[in-house]
mmCIF file of C-alpha atoms and ligand atoms in Angstrom:
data_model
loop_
_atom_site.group_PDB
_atom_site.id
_atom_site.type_symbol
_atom_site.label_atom_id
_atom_site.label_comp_id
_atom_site.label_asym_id
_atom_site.label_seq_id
_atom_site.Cartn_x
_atom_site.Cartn_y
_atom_site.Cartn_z
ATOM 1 C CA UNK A 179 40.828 -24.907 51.680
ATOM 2 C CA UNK A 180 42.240 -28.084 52.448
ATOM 3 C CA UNK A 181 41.031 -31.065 50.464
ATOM 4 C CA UNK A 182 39.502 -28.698 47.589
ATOM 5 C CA UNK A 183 41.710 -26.147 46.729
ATOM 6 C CA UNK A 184 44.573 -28.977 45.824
ATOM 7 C CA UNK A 185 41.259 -30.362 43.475
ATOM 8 C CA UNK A 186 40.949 -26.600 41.250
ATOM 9 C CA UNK A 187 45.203 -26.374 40.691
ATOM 10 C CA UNK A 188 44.791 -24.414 37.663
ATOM 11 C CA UNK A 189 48.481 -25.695 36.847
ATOM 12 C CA UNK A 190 47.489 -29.514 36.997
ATOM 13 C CA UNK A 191 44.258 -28.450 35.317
ATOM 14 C CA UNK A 192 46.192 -27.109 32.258
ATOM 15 C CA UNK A 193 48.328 -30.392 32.092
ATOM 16 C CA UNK A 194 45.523 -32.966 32.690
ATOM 17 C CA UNK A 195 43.448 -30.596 29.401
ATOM 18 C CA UNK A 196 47.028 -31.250 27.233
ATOM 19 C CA UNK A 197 47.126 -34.839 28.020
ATOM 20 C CA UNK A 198 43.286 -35.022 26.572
ATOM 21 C CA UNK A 199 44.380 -33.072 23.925
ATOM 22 C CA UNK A 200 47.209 -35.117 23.162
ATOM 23 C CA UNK A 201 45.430 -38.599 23.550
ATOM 24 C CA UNK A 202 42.456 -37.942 21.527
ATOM 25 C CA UNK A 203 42.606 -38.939 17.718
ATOM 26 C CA UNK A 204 39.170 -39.423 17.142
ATOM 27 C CA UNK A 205 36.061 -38.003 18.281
ATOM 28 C CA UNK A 206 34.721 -39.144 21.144
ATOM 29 C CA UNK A 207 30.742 -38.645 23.362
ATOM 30 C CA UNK A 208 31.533 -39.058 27.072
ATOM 31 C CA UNK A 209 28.208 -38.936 29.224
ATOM 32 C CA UNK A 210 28.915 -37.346 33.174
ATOM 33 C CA UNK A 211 25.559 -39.305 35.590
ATOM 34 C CA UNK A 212 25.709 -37.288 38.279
ATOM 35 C CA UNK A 213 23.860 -33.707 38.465
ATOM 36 C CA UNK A 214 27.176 -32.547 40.510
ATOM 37 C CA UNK A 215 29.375 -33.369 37.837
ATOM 38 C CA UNK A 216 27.572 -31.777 35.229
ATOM 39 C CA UNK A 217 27.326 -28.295 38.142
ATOM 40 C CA UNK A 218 31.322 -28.726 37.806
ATOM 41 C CA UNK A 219 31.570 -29.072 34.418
ATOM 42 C CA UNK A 220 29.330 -25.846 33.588
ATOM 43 C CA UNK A 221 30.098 -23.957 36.164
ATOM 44 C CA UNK A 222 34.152 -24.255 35.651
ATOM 45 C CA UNK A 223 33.672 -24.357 32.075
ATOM 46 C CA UNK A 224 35.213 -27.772 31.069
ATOM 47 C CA UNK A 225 33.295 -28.953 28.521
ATOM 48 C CA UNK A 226 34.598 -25.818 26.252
ATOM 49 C CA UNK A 227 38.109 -26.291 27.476
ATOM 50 C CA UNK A 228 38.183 -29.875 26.311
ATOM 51 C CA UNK A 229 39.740 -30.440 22.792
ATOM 52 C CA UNK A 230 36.661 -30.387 19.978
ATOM 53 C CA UNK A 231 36.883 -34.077 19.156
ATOM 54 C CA UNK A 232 35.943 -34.923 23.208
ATOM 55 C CA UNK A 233 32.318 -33.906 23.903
ATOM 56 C CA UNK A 234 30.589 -34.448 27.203
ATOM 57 C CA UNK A 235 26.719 -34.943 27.444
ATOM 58 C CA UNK A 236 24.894 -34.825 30.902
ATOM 59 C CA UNK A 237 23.162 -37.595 32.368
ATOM 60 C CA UNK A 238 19.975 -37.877 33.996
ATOM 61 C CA UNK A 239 21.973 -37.793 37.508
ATOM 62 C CA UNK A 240 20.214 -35.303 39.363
ATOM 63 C CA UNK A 241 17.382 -36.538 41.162
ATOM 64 C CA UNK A 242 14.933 -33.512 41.628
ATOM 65 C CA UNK A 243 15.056 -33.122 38.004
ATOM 66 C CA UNK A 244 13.598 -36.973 37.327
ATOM 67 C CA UNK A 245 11.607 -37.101 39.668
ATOM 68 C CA UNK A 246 8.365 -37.658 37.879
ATOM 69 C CA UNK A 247 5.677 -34.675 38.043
ATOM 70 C CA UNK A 248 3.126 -36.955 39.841
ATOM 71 C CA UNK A 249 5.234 -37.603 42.996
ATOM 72 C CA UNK A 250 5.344 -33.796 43.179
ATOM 73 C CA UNK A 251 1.650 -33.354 43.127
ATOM 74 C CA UNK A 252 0.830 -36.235 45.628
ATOM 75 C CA UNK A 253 3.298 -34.189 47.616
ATOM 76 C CA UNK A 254 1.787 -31.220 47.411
ATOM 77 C CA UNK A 255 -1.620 -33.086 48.043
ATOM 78 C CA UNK A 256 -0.149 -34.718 51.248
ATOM 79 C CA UNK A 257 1.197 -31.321 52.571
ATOM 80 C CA UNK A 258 -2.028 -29.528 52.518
ATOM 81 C CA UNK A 259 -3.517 -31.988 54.426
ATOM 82 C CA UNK A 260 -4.543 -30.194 58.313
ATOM 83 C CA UNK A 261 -3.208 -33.224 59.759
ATOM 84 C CA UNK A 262 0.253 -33.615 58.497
ATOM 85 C CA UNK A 263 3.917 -32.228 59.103
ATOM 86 C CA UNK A 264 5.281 -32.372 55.298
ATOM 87 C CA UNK A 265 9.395 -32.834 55.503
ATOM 88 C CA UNK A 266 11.998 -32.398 52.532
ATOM 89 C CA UNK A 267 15.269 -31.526 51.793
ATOM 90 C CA UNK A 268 15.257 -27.486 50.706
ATOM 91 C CA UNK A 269 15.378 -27.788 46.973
ATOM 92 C CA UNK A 270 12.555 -29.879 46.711
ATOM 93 C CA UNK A 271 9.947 -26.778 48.031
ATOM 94 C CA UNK A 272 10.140 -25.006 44.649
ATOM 95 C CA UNK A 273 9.675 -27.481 42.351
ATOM 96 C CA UNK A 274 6.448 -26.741 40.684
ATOM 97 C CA UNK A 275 3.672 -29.627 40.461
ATOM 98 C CA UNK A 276 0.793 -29.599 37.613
ATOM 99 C CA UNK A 277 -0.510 -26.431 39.698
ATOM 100 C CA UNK A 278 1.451 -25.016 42.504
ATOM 101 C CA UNK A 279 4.907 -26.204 44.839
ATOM 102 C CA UNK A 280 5.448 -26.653 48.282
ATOM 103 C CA UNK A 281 6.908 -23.585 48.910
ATOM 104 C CA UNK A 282 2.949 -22.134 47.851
ATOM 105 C CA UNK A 283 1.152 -24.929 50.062
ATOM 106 C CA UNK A 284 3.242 -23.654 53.059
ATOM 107 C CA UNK A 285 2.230 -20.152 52.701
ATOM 108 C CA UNK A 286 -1.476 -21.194 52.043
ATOM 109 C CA UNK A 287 -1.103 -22.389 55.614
ATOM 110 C CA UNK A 288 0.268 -25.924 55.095
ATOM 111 C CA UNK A 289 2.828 -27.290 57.634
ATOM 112 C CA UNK A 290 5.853 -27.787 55.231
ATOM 113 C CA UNK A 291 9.345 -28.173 56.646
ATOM 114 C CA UNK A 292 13.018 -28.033 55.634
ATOM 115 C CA UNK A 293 14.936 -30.695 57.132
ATOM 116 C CA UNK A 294 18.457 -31.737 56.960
ATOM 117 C CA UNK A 295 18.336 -34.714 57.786
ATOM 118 C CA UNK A 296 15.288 -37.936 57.644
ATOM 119 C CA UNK A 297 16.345 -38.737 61.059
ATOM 120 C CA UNK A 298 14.776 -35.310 62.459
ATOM 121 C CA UNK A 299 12.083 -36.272 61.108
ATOM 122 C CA UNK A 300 11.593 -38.922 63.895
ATOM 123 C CA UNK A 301 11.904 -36.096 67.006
ATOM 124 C CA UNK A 302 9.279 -34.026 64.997
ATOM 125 C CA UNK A 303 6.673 -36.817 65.211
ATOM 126 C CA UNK A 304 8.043 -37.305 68.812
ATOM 127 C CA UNK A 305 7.247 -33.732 70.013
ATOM 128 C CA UNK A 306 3.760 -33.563 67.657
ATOM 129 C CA UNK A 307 2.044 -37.002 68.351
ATOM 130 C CA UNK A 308 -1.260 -35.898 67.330
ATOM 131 C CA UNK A 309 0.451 -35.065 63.203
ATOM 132 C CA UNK A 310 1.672 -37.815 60.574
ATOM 133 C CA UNK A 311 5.335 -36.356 59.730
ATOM 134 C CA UNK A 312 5.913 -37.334 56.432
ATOM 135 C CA UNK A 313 9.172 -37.068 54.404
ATOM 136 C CA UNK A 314 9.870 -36.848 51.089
ATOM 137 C CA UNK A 315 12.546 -39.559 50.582
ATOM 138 C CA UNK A 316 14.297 -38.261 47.091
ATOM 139 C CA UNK A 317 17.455 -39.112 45.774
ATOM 140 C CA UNK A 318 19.896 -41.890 43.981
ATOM 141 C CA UNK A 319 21.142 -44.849 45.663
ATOM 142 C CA UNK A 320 23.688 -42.038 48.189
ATOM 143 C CA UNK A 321 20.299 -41.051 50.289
ATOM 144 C CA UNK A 322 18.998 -44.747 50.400
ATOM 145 C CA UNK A 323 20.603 -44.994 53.627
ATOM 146 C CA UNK A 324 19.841 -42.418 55.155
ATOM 147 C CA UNK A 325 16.415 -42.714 54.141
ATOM 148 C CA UNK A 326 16.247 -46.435 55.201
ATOM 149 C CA UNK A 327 18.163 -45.793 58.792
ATOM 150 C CA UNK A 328 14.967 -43.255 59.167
ATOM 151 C CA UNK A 329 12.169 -46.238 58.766
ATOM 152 C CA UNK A 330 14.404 -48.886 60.290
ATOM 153 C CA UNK A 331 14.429 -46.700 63.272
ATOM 154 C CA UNK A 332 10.258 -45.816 64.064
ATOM 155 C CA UNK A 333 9.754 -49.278 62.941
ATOM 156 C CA UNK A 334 12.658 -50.396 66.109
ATOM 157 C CA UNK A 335 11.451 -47.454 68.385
ATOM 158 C CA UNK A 336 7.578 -47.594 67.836
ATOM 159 C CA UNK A 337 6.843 -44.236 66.354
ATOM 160 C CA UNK A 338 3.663 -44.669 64.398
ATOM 161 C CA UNK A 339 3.246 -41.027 63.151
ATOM 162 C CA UNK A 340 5.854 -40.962 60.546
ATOM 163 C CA UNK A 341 5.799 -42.306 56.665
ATOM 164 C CA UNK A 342 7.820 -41.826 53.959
ATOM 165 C CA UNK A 343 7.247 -40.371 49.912
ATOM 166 C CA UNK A 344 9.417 -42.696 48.185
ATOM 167 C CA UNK A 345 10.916 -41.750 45.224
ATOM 168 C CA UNK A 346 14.536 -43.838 44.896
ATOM 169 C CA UNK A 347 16.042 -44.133 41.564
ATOM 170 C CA UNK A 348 19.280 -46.212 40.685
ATOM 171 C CA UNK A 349 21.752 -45.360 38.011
ATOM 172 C CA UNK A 350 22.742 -48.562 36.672
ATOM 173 C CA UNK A 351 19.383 -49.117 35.146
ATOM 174 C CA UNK A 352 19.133 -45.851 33.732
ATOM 175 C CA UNK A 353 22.580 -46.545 32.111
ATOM 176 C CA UNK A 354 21.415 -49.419 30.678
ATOM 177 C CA UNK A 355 18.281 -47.660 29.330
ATOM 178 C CA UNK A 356 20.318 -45.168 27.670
ATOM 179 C CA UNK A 357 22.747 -47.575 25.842
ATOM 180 C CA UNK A 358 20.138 -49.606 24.928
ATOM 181 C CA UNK A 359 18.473 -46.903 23.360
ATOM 182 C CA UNK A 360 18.136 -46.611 19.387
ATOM 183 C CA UNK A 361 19.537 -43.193 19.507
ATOM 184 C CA UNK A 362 22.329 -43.819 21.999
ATOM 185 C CA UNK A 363 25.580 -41.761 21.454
ATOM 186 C CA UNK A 364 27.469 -41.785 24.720
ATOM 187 C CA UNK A 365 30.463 -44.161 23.931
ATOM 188 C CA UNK A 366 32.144 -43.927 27.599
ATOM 189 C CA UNK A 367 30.769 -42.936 31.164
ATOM 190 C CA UNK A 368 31.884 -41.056 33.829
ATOM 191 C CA UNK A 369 29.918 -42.790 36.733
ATOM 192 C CA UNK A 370 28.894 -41.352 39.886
ATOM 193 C CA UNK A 371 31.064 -40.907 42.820
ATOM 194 C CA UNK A 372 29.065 -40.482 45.368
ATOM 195 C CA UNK A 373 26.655 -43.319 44.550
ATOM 196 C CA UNK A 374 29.424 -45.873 44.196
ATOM 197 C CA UNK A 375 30.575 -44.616 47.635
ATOM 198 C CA UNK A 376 27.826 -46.459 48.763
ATOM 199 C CA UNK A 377 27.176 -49.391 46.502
ATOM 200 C CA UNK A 378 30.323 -49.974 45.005
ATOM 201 C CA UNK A 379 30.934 -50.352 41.084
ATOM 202 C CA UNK A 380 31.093 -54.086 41.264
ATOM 203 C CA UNK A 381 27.699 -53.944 39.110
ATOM 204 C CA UNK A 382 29.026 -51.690 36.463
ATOM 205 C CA UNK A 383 31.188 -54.190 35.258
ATOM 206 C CA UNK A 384 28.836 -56.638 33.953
ATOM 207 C CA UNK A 385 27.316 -53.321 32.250
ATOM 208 C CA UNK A 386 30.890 -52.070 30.635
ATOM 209 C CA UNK A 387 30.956 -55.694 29.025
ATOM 210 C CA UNK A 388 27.331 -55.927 28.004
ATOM 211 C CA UNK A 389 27.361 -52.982 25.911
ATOM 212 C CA UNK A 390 31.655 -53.174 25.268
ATOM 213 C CA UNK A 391 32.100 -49.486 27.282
ATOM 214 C CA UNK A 392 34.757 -47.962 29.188
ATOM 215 C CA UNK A 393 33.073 -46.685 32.595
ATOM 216 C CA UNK A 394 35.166 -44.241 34.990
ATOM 217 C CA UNK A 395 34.242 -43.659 38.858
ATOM 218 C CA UNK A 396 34.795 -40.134 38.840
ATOM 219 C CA UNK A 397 34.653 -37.657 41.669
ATOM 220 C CA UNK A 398 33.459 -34.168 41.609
ATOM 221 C CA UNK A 399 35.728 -31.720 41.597
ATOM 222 C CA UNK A 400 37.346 -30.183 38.401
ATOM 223 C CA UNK A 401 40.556 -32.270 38.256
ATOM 224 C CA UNK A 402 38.554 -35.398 39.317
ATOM 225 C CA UNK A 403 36.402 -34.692 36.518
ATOM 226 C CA UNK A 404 39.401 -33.853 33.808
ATOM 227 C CA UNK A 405 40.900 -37.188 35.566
ATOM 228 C CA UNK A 406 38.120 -39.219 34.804
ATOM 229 C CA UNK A 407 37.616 -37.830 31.468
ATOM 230 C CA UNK A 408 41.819 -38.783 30.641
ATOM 231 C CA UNK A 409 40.928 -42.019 31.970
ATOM 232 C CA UNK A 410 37.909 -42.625 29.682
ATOM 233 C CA UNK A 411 39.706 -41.348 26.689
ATOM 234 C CA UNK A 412 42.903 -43.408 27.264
ATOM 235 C CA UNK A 413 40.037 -46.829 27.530
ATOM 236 C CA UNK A 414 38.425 -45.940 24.382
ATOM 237 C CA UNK A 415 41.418 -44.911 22.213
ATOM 238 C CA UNK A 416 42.825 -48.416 23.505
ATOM 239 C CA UNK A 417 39.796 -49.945 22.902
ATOM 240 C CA UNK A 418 39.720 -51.274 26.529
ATOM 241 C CA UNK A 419 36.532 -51.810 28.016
ATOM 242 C CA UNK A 420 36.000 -52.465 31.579
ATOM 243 C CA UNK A 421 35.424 -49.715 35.285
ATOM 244 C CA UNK A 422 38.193 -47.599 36.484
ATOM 245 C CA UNK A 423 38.134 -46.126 39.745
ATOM 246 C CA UNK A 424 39.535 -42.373 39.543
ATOM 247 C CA UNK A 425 37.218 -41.532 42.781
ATOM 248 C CA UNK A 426 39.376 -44.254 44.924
ATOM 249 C CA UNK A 427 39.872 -41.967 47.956
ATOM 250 C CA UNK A 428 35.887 -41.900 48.687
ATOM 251 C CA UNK A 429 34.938 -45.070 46.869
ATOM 252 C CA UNK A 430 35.643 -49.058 47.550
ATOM 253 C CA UNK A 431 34.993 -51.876 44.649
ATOM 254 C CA UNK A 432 32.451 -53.657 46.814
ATOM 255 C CA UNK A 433 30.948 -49.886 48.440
ATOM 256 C CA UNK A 434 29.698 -49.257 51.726
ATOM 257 C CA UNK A 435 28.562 -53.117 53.616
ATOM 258 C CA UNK A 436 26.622 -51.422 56.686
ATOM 259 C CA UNK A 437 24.717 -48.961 54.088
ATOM 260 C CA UNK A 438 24.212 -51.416 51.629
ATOM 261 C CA UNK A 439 22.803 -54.083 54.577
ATOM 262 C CA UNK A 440 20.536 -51.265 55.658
ATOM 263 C CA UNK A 441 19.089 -50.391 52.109
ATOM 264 C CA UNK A 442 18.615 -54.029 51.513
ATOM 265 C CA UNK A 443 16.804 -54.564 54.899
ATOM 266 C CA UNK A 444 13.927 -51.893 54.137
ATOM 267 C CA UNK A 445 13.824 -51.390 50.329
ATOM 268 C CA UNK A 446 13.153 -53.518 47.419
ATOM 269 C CA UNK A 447 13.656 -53.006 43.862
ATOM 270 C CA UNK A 448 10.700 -51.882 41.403
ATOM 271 C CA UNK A 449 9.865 -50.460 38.694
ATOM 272 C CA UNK A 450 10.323 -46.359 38.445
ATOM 273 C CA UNK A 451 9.041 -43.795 36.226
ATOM 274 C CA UNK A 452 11.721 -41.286 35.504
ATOM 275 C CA UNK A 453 10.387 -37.663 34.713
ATOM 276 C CA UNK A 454 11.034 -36.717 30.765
ATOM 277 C CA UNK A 455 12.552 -40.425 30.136
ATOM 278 C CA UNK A 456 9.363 -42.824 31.401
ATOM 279 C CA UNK A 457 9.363 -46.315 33.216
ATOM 280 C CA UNK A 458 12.600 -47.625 33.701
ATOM 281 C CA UNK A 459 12.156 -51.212 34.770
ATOM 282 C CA UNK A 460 14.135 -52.622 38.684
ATOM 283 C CA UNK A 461 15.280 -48.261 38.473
ATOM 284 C CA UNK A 462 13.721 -47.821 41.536
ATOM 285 C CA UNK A 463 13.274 -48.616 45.527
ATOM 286 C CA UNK A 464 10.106 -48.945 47.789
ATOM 287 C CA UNK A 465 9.420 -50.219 50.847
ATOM 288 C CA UNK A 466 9.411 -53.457 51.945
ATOM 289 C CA UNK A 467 6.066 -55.221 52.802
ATOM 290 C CA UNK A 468 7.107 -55.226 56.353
ATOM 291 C CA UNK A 469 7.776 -51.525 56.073
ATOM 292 C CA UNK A 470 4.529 -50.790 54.197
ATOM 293 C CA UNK A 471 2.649 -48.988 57.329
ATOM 294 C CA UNK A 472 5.317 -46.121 56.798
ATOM 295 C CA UNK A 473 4.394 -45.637 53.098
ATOM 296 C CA UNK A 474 2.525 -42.380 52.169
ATOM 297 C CA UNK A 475 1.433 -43.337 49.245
ATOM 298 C CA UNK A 476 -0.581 -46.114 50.823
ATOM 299 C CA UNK A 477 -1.512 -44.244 53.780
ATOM 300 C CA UNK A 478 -3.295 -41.134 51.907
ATOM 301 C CA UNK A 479 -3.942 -43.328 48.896
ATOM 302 C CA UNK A 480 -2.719 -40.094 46.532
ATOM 303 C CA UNK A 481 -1.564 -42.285 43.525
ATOM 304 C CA UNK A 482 -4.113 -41.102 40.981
ATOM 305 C CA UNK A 483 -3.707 -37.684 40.458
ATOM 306 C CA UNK A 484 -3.724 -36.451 36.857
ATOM 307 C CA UNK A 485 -0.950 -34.272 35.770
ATOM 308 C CA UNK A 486 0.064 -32.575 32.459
ATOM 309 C CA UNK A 487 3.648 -31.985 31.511
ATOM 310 C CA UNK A 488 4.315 -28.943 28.868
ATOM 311 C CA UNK A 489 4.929 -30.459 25.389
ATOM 312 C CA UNK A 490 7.362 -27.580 24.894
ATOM 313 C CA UNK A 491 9.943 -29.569 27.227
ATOM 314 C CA UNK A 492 12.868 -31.580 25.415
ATOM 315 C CA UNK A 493 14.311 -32.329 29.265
ATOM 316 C CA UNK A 494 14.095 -36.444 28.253
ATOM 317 C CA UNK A 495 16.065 -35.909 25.156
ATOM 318 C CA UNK A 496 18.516 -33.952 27.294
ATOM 319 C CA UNK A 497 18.329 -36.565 29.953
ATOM 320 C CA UNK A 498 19.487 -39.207 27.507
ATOM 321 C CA UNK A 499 22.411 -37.210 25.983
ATOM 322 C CA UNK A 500 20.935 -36.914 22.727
ATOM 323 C CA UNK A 501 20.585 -33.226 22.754
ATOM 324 C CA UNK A 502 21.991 -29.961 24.860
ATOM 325 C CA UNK A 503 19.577 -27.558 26.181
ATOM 326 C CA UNK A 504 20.597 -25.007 24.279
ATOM 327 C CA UNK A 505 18.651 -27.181 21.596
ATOM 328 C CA UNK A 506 15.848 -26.233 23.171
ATOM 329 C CA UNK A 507 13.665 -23.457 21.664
ATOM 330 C CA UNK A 508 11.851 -22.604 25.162
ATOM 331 C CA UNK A 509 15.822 -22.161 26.799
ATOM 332 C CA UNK A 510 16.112 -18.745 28.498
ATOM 333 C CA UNK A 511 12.651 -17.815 26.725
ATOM 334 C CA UNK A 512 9.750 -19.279 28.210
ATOM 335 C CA UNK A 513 11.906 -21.494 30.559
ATOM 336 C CA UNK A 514 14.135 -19.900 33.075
ATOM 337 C CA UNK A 515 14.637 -21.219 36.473
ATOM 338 C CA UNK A 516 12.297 -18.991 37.729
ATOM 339 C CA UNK A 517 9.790 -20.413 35.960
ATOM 340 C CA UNK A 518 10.896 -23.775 34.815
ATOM 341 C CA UNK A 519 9.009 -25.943 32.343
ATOM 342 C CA UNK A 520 10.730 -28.729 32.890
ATOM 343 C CA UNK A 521 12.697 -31.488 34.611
ATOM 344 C CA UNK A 522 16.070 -30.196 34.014
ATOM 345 C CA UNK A 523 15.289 -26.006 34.851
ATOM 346 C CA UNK A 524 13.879 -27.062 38.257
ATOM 347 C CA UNK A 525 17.379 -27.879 40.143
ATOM 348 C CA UNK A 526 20.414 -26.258 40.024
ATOM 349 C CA UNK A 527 22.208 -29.855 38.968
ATOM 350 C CA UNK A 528 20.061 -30.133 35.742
ATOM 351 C CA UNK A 529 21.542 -29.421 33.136
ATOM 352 C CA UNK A 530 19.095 -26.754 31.787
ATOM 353 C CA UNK A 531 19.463 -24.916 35.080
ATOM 354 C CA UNK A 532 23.573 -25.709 34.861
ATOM 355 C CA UNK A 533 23.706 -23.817 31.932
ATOM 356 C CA UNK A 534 21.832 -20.824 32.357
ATOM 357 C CA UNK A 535 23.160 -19.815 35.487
ATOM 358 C CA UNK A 536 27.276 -20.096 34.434
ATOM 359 C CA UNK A 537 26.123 -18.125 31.345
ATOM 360 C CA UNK A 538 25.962 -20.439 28.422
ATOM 361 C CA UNK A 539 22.546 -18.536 28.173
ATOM 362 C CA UNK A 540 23.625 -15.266 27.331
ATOM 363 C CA UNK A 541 26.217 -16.986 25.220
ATOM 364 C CA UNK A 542 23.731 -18.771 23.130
ATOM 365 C CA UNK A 543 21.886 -15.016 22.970
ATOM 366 C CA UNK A 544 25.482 -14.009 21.104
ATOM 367 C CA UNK A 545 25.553 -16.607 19.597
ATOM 368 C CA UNK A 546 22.471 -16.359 17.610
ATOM 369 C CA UNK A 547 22.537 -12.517 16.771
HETATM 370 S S1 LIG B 826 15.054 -25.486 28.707
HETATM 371 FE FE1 LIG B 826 13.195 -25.910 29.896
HETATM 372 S S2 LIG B 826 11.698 -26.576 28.373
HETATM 373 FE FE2 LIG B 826 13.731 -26.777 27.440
HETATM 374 S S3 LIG B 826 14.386 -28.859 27.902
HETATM 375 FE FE3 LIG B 826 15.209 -27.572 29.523
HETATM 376 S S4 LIG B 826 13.640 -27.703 31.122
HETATM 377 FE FE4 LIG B 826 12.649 -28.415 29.250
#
């Protein structure tokens, strides 16, 4: 297929793993952001084709995964409500809250609906005038726009019925959490594509000094990945610190001007907590004050519902790179994606789901006998 089979060239594959191979004297922890990158790198297996001195760790870059237990209950909460049309992206329906998911509040009779898009959203509450249509606005700074064009618009066209769960995290801040942290490893990143499609990597580089790091804007197939991870290792053997740009064909120094503009027009930053990692502080959006009538949280006053995360769960350790899930004793035991325990079992981009369904499961099972 044009413009992805040229990305999974088995041939360049090989050469890009030899040039690691050959560039690497020392050992070396790279950590992959995005939850796509770390589906790639499980599901095609590079991590184990790397040489042993390069290890990747996975990042807490997929946003179902941190997006903190209590915004899935107030969900829930909202959705059950008779007088509401509950809206979300598909893979947020079976992520379980303190008691049940979406998926269970639609078949007890709630009105819970897959969109693909916020913007449909706005003809729902269009066509059902006597509803609220609320959508669950989830994601890294790549949905902010969408997200924001959704509000910008009922606020410009006058639709009253429609609000928004807000629950925008930003990866910059969460970089900076994990390098700050005591038990930091990750010596290089591999930043996020698709998020720097849209904002740019013009704030990374104040980062890569701060805390003397090589960061790579990497793309998401497998020989973007390897790319990215060549690039890192050629920075940190060199000692060179600074952002390279191996995503260049999707991704512009200053980002995306009209998406930016619109995120900046109805969000603000604030501080987010992060599911399995905690408050990180400016790591999130909200709304605006002049956008506040399209806030759910304010509407059905839902933020203080109780909820109880299992202690079994390592999912913040794993979020942080300090551990694999394979670490985890509940991995493929209690916790399965069918029934998840935690953050990183509940999408198919976290890395606890990652590896279970390409196998590493089974081949911790061998391992162990
Ligand atoms: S395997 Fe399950 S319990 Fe263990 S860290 Fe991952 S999500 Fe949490």
């Amino acid at each position: 297929m044009k413009f992805q089979s040229e990305y999974r060239d088995p041939v360049a594959a090989q050469k890009l793993l030899q040039a690691i191979a050959r560039t690497a004297t020392r050992p070396w922890t790279i950590m992959e952001v995005c939850g796509g990158q770390t589906h790639t790198i499980v599901k095609y297996g590079i991590d184990e084709l790397l040489p042993p001195q390069v290890e990747l760790v996975h990042g807490p870059g997929c946003p179902v995964c941190v997006t903190p237990l209590e915004l899935i209950d107030q969900a829930i909460a909202i959705a059950a409500r008779p007088d509401v049309i509950f809206c979300s992206f598909g893979d947020m329906l079976r992520v379980p809250g303190s008691r049940t998911d979406l998926f269970a509040t639609k078949a007890a009779g709630g009105d819970v609906r897959i969109v693909y898009s916020p913007l449909d959203c706005l003809a729902i509450a269009e066509k059902n005038p006597e509803k609220t249509i609320v959508f669950f606005a989830v994601g890294f700074e790549t949905t902010a726009p969408a997200n924001a064009m959704a509000v910008w618009q009922a606020k410009r066209r006058g639709i009253e019925n429609f609000a928004v769960l807000v629950s925008h995290v930003l990866v910059p801040p969460a970089m900076t959490a994990i390098l700050s942290s005591p038990t930091n490893r990750v010596q290089g990143f591999l930043g996020a594509g698709h998020v720097c499609s849209v904002v740019g990597y013009e704030e990374y580089e104040p980062l890569a000094q701060r805390f003397q790091i090589p960061i790579v804007v990497t793309g998401f197939e497998p020989l973007d990945l390897l790319e990215g991870i060549y690039r890192c290792v050629r920075m940190l053997e060199a000692g060179r610190i600074g952002v390279d740009n191996q995503y260049a064909r999707a991704v512009q120094r200053s980002g995306n001007p009209g998406a930016m503009q619109l995120i900046n027009d109805v969000f603000e930053t604030t501080d987010r907590k992060w599911r399995g990692i905690g408050v990180i502080p400016a790591s999130g959006f909200r709304l605006r004050p002049e956008y506040q009538a399209y806030d759910a949280q304010r509407r059905f006053q839902v933020h203080q519902l109780q909820v109880l995360e299992s202690d079994e769960c390592i999912s913040g350790v794993i979020l942080q790179g300090v551990k694999k899930p394979k670490e985890c004793p509940a991995f493929g035991k209690t916790c399965t994606p069918e029934h998840p325990l935690g953050a990183t079992m509940v999408s198919s981009e976290g890395a606890c789901a990652a590896y279970y369904n390409y196998g590493r499961y089974r081949s911790s099972q061998t391992t162990n006998v």
